[in-house]
């Protein structure tokens, strides 16, 4: 509840004024031309009509198939969040990650297990739950629970399945480690993961502000930090202590296997994301800028500059939908390729 309230306050009184001051685009994707027949199909039947249905609608409305495909694409896109909303969301996440990472570093500097991971198991399971550690865990768990619920109302990207798996895994792993008092190693995992997320959200904000060079630089920095931390430090530091040092210190017990299975699944997700990041970074280097990400939340095509569907007969638009309203243009999709989220 507190995270949601802080998010709302941040959006309204901090992020939105900053976005408007940086001239972030406030309007959303281009709206589709009002059409009662197509709207009924979109809301009641399908948002992605097949070829047979497209041909039937083409005959019924006297529109060509390409225009109907464009209408459905624009109609799907208009439900997507505006650049302003995405900037506010990224600013909120950037603020959270920066705060919690700073908190984690300050907390871990005072602990003996930061540089000696064997201390994670010293005295286990009779390790006191310090107030600072307790707070660290509750804030992280609350944040991932918020992501768990918000993913179903946010725009669904192509990696929705991976993200959904990650959020479920994160909540399960945090809860399990808290219940079994394996919290010391948990704090190391928190701090390691939050480091790259700060840079990613900063890259998104620069992208929404149309600061392309800064966005590219931040994204490449994010790629380096992510790969080093998730494919280098994580297995050598975290998996090493949970797989070998934990076994040497305490022997074999059920929680050890459950913990390591969860951590290995997390490493598989790291590998999948690293592939996508390397792919995007390669395009950035080869083309001189970060290309559109495969996770893009706005559909596009080569014919998006045509904002009004073409009809086979001059009178067909008026006759078929009963309205003379032209399809307005807000510049979000037309006039060149729109900026996309990394």
XYZ file of C-alpha atoms in Angstrom:
342
model
C 0.000 0.000 0.000
C 2.777 2.416 0.934
C 4.620 1.692 -2.321
C 1.499 2.369 -4.390
C 0.809 5.616 -2.520
C 4.416 6.772 -2.953
C 4.203 5.863 -6.638
C 1.035 7.939 -7.070
C 2.551 10.949 -5.288
C 5.748 10.624 -7.324
C 3.820 10.476 -10.608
C 1.644 13.488 -9.857
C 3.937 15.914 -8.054
C 7.455 14.972 -9.153
C 7.658 12.861 -12.304
C 4.930 14.613 -14.313
C 6.254 18.176 -13.742
C 9.759 16.944 -14.611
C 8.474 15.276 -17.771
C 6.590 18.380 -18.886
C 9.636 20.510 -18.126
C 11.735 18.227 -20.319
C 9.020 18.463 -23.013
C 8.203 14.783 -22.941
C 5.332 14.017 -25.287
C 2.077 14.028 -23.318
C -0.233 12.575 -25.943
C -0.622 8.868 -26.596
C -0.569 6.809 -29.769
C -2.648 7.868 -32.762
C -6.332 7.024 -32.361
C -8.166 4.887 -34.873
C -10.995 6.418 -36.893
C -14.348 5.802 -35.124
C -16.157 2.883 -36.755
C -19.014 1.060 -35.033
C -18.639 -2.197 -36.984
C -14.903 -2.548 -36.511
C -15.176 -1.473 -32.870
C -17.719 -4.238 -32.231
C -15.425 -6.819 -33.809
C -12.462 -5.487 -31.820
C -14.196 -5.518 -28.431
C -16.428 -8.595 -28.780
C -14.669 -10.971 -31.179
C -10.963 -10.468 -31.803
C -8.235 -7.829 -31.734
C -6.264 -9.729 -34.366
C -8.643 -10.698 -37.195
C -7.548 -13.459 -39.549
C -7.460 -13.206 -43.332
C -10.966 -14.592 -43.803
C -12.512 -12.083 -41.374
C -10.534 -9.237 -42.945
C -11.925 -10.084 -46.368
C -15.469 -10.203 -44.973
C -15.069 -6.806 -43.301
C -13.556 -5.433 -46.495
C -16.690 -6.357 -48.461
C -19.014 -5.130 -45.706
C -17.337 -1.731 -45.295
C -16.057 -1.325 -48.854
C -12.528 -0.765 -47.456
C -9.416 -2.488 -48.728
C -7.870 -5.123 -46.465
C -4.758 -3.060 -45.809
C -6.817 -0.183 -44.424
C -8.684 -2.521 -42.084
C -5.403 -4.023 -40.880
C -4.155 -0.481 -40.220
C -7.321 0.357 -38.278
C -6.907 -2.672 -36.007
C -3.229 -1.830 -35.483
C -4.060 1.754 -34.537
C -6.907 0.571 -32.306
C -4.584 -1.799 -30.446
C -1.948 0.916 -30.117
C -4.321 3.525 -28.717
C -4.742 1.409 -25.591
C -1.003 1.613 -24.980
C 0.360 4.159 -22.473
C 1.559 7.581 -23.586
C 5.211 8.576 -23.522
C 4.456 10.816 -20.541
C 3.011 7.939 -18.569
C 5.954 5.697 -19.427
C 8.404 8.424 -18.404
C 6.648 8.816 -15.041
C 6.715 5.055 -14.482
C 10.422 4.860 -15.325
C 11.198 7.822 -13.068
C 9.379 6.155 -10.185
C 11.296 2.917 -10.711
C 14.588 4.781 -11.147
C 13.982 6.589 -7.839
C 13.123 3.351 -6.075
C 16.096 1.405 -7.445
C 18.494 4.251 -6.654
C 17.167 4.523 -3.098
C 17.125 0.798 -2.342
C 20.539 0.211 -3.939
C 22.052 3.058 -1.893
C 20.388 1.671 1.230
C 21.700 -1.809 0.451
C 25.277 -0.635 -0.064
C 25.244 1.362 3.194
C 23.803 -1.632 5.052
C 26.171 -4.214 3.563
C 29.244 -2.079 4.260
C 28.652 -2.747 7.962
C 28.239 -6.519 7.579
C 30.990 -9.168 7.671
C 29.461 -11.204 4.816
C 29.910 -8.580 2.093
C 33.537 -9.545 1.400
C 33.509 -12.966 3.045
C 30.477 -14.926 1.870
C 31.204 -17.780 4.293
C 29.925 -15.424 6.991
C 26.461 -15.869 5.474
C 26.350 -19.300 7.119
C 28.237 -18.580 10.336
C 25.913 -19.425 13.241
C 23.038 -20.471 10.982
C 20.136 -20.966 11.707
C 20.516 -18.923 14.909
C 21.234 -15.630 13.183
C 19.438 -12.568 14.612
C 17.142 -10.676 12.249
C 18.504 -7.150 12.487
C 15.998 -4.270 12.062
C 17.879 -2.889 9.033
C 17.857 -6.292 7.349
C 14.183 -6.768 8.181
C 13.328 -3.399 6.596
C 15.454 -4.204 3.518
C 13.556 -7.458 2.980
C 10.086 -6.003 3.497
C 10.673 -3.126 1.045
C 12.061 -5.442 -1.648
C 9.255 -7.956 -1.177
C 6.615 -5.204 -1.316
C 8.111 -3.855 -4.538
C 8.081 -7.226 -6.274
C 4.530 -7.874 -5.123
C 3.556 -4.546 -6.709
C 5.243 -5.622 -9.955
C 3.438 -8.944 -9.766
C 0.028 -7.233 -9.830
C 0.859 -4.327 -12.136
C 2.183 -6.580 -14.918
C -1.392 -7.598 -15.747
C -2.574 -4.015 -16.289
C 0.617 -2.719 -17.933
C 1.183 -3.113 -21.648
C 2.135 -6.695 -22.517
C 5.454 -6.935 -24.316
C 7.026 -9.859 -26.093
C 8.930 -10.922 -22.982
C 5.787 -10.943 -20.820
C 6.234 -14.651 -20.092
C 9.819 -14.172 -18.917
C 8.875 -11.159 -16.800
C 5.913 -12.985 -15.248
C 8.158 -15.949 -14.420
C 10.753 -13.598 -12.947
C 8.258 -11.805 -10.673
C 6.803 -15.095 -9.406
C 10.310 -16.442 -8.871
C 11.437 -13.264 -7.080
C 8.494 -13.282 -4.664
C 8.959 -17.014 -4.022
C 12.705 -16.670 -3.481
C 12.415 -13.656 -1.164
C 9.642 -15.289 0.877
C 11.429 -18.642 1.090
C 14.764 -17.135 2.153
C 12.992 -14.997 4.768
C 11.080 -17.954 6.227
C 14.199 -20.161 6.362
C 16.360 -17.281 7.683
C 18.668 -17.404 4.647
C 18.506 -13.636 4.593
C 22.184 -12.756 4.552
C 22.768 -14.138 1.085
C 19.437 -12.582 0.098
C 20.765 -9.098 0.806
C 23.709 -9.745 -1.511
C 21.332 -10.821 -4.288
C 19.199 -7.683 -3.812
C 22.129 -5.308 -4.107
C 23.623 -7.118 -7.095
C 20.360 -7.035 -9.062
C 19.379 -3.450 -8.297
C 22.638 -2.012 -9.681
C 21.846 -2.594 -13.368
C 18.160 -1.666 -13.051
C 19.095 1.903 -12.091
C 20.942 2.405 -15.374
C 18.167 0.778 -17.412
C 15.492 3.114 -16.079
C 17.786 6.099 -16.679
C 18.243 4.951 -20.290
C 14.474 4.734 -20.726
C 13.953 8.259 -19.389
C 16.618 9.622 -21.744
C 14.908 7.805 -24.599
C 11.510 9.337 -23.768
C 13.160 12.781 -23.624
C 14.557 12.116 -27.121
C 18.147 12.402 -25.883
C 19.268 9.665 -28.244
C 23.031 9.822 -27.644
C 22.601 9.810 -23.867
C 20.074 6.996 -24.139
C 22.447 4.914 -26.271
C 25.343 5.511 -23.873
C 23.241 4.572 -20.855
C 21.890 1.475 -22.572
C 25.374 0.259 -23.478
C 26.447 0.956 -19.883
C 23.452 -1.026 -18.681
C 24.391 -3.915 -20.997
C 27.915 -4.049 -19.554
C 26.747 -3.800 -15.919
C 24.010 -6.395 -16.469
C 26.251 -8.969 -18.138
C 29.123 -8.514 -15.667
C 26.823 -8.697 -12.627
C 24.393 -11.401 -13.780
C 26.690 -13.669 -15.810
C 29.947 -13.007 -13.932
C 29.554 -11.923 -10.312
C 26.260 -13.750 -9.680
C 27.508 -17.295 -10.455
C 31.018 -16.732 -9.052
C 29.834 -14.985 -5.886
C 26.268 -16.063 -5.140
C 25.940 -19.529 -6.708
C 29.387 -20.485 -5.434
C 28.512 -19.747 -1.810
C 25.015 -21.298 -1.937
C 26.171 -24.429 -3.787
C 29.559 -25.132 -2.159
C 30.261 -22.982 0.900
C 26.787 -23.577 2.335
C 27.160 -27.330 1.904
C 30.634 -27.312 3.474
C 29.422 -25.282 6.460
C 26.112 -26.978 7.224
C 25.957 -30.186 5.220
C 22.967 -31.429 3.291
C 19.461 -30.245 4.191
C 16.219 -29.706 2.148
C 16.286 -25.898 2.142
C 19.698 -25.967 0.444
C 18.302 -27.752 -2.602
C 15.209 -25.580 -2.843
C 17.303 -22.413 -2.609
C 19.738 -23.539 -5.298
C 17.011 -24.661 -7.685
C 15.367 -21.234 -7.438
C 18.701 -19.475 -7.919
C 19.549 -21.617 -10.966
C 16.200 -20.817 -12.584
C 17.002 -17.154 -11.994
C 20.347 -17.654 -13.742
C 18.565 -19.153 -16.769
C 16.463 -15.988 -16.990
C 19.682 -13.952 -16.780
C 21.004 -15.839 -19.807
C 17.811 -15.228 -21.808
C 17.849 -11.502 -21.036
C 21.562 -11.267 -21.778
C 20.906 -12.666 -25.251
C 18.274 -9.978 -25.917
C 20.532 -7.254 -24.520
C 23.556 -8.345 -26.566
C 21.362 -8.468 -29.659
C 20.172 -4.900 -29.063
C 23.666 -3.659 -28.174
C 25.055 -5.187 -31.379
C 22.497 -3.240 -33.400
C 23.434 -0.104 -31.481
C 27.119 -0.484 -32.349
C 26.610 -1.574 -35.959
C 24.003 1.069 -36.830
C 25.309 3.886 -34.679
C 22.250 4.015 -32.425
C 20.065 1.730 -30.384
C 17.573 0.188 -32.767
C 13.976 -0.528 -31.897
C 13.869 -3.118 -29.165
C 12.153 -6.444 -29.733
C 10.120 -5.677 -26.585
C 8.517 -2.675 -28.312
C 5.054 -1.946 -26.968
C 3.812 -0.026 -30.019
C 3.113 -1.811 -33.270
C 4.358 -0.191 -36.427
C 4.574 -0.743 -40.162
C 5.792 0.988 -43.266
C 2.378 2.393 -44.056
C 1.739 4.267 -40.801
C 2.021 7.644 -42.467
C -1.453 7.094 -43.922
C -3.724 8.158 -41.098
C -7.122 7.773 -42.789
C -8.149 4.373 -44.175
C -8.512 4.376 -47.935
C -11.869 3.244 -49.238
C -12.712 1.755 -52.588
C -15.457 4.314 -53.093
C -15.313 8.036 -52.172
C -18.515 7.864 -50.104
C -17.821 4.608 -48.296
C -16.418 6.071 -45.068
C -19.531 8.161 -44.446
C -21.904 5.426 -45.484
C -20.383 2.570 -43.538
C -19.758 4.074 -40.100
C -22.238 6.886 -39.888
C -19.714 9.538 -38.907
C -17.867 12.245 -40.726
C -15.111 12.641 -38.108
C -11.667 12.439 -39.621
C -8.983 10.449 -37.958
C -6.865 12.950 -36.040
C -3.098 12.837 -35.981
C -1.054 13.553 -32.894
C 2.405 12.905 -34.292
C 3.068 9.857 -32.135
C 3.207 7.292 -34.883
C 3.396 9.453 -37.991
C 6.248 11.525 -39.227
C 8.986 8.944 -38.731
C 9.743 6.120 -36.422
C 8.652 6.705 -32.863
C 11.035 6.288 -29.959
C 10.781 2.931 -28.321
C 11.594 1.638 -24.897
C 14.869 -0.221 -24.506
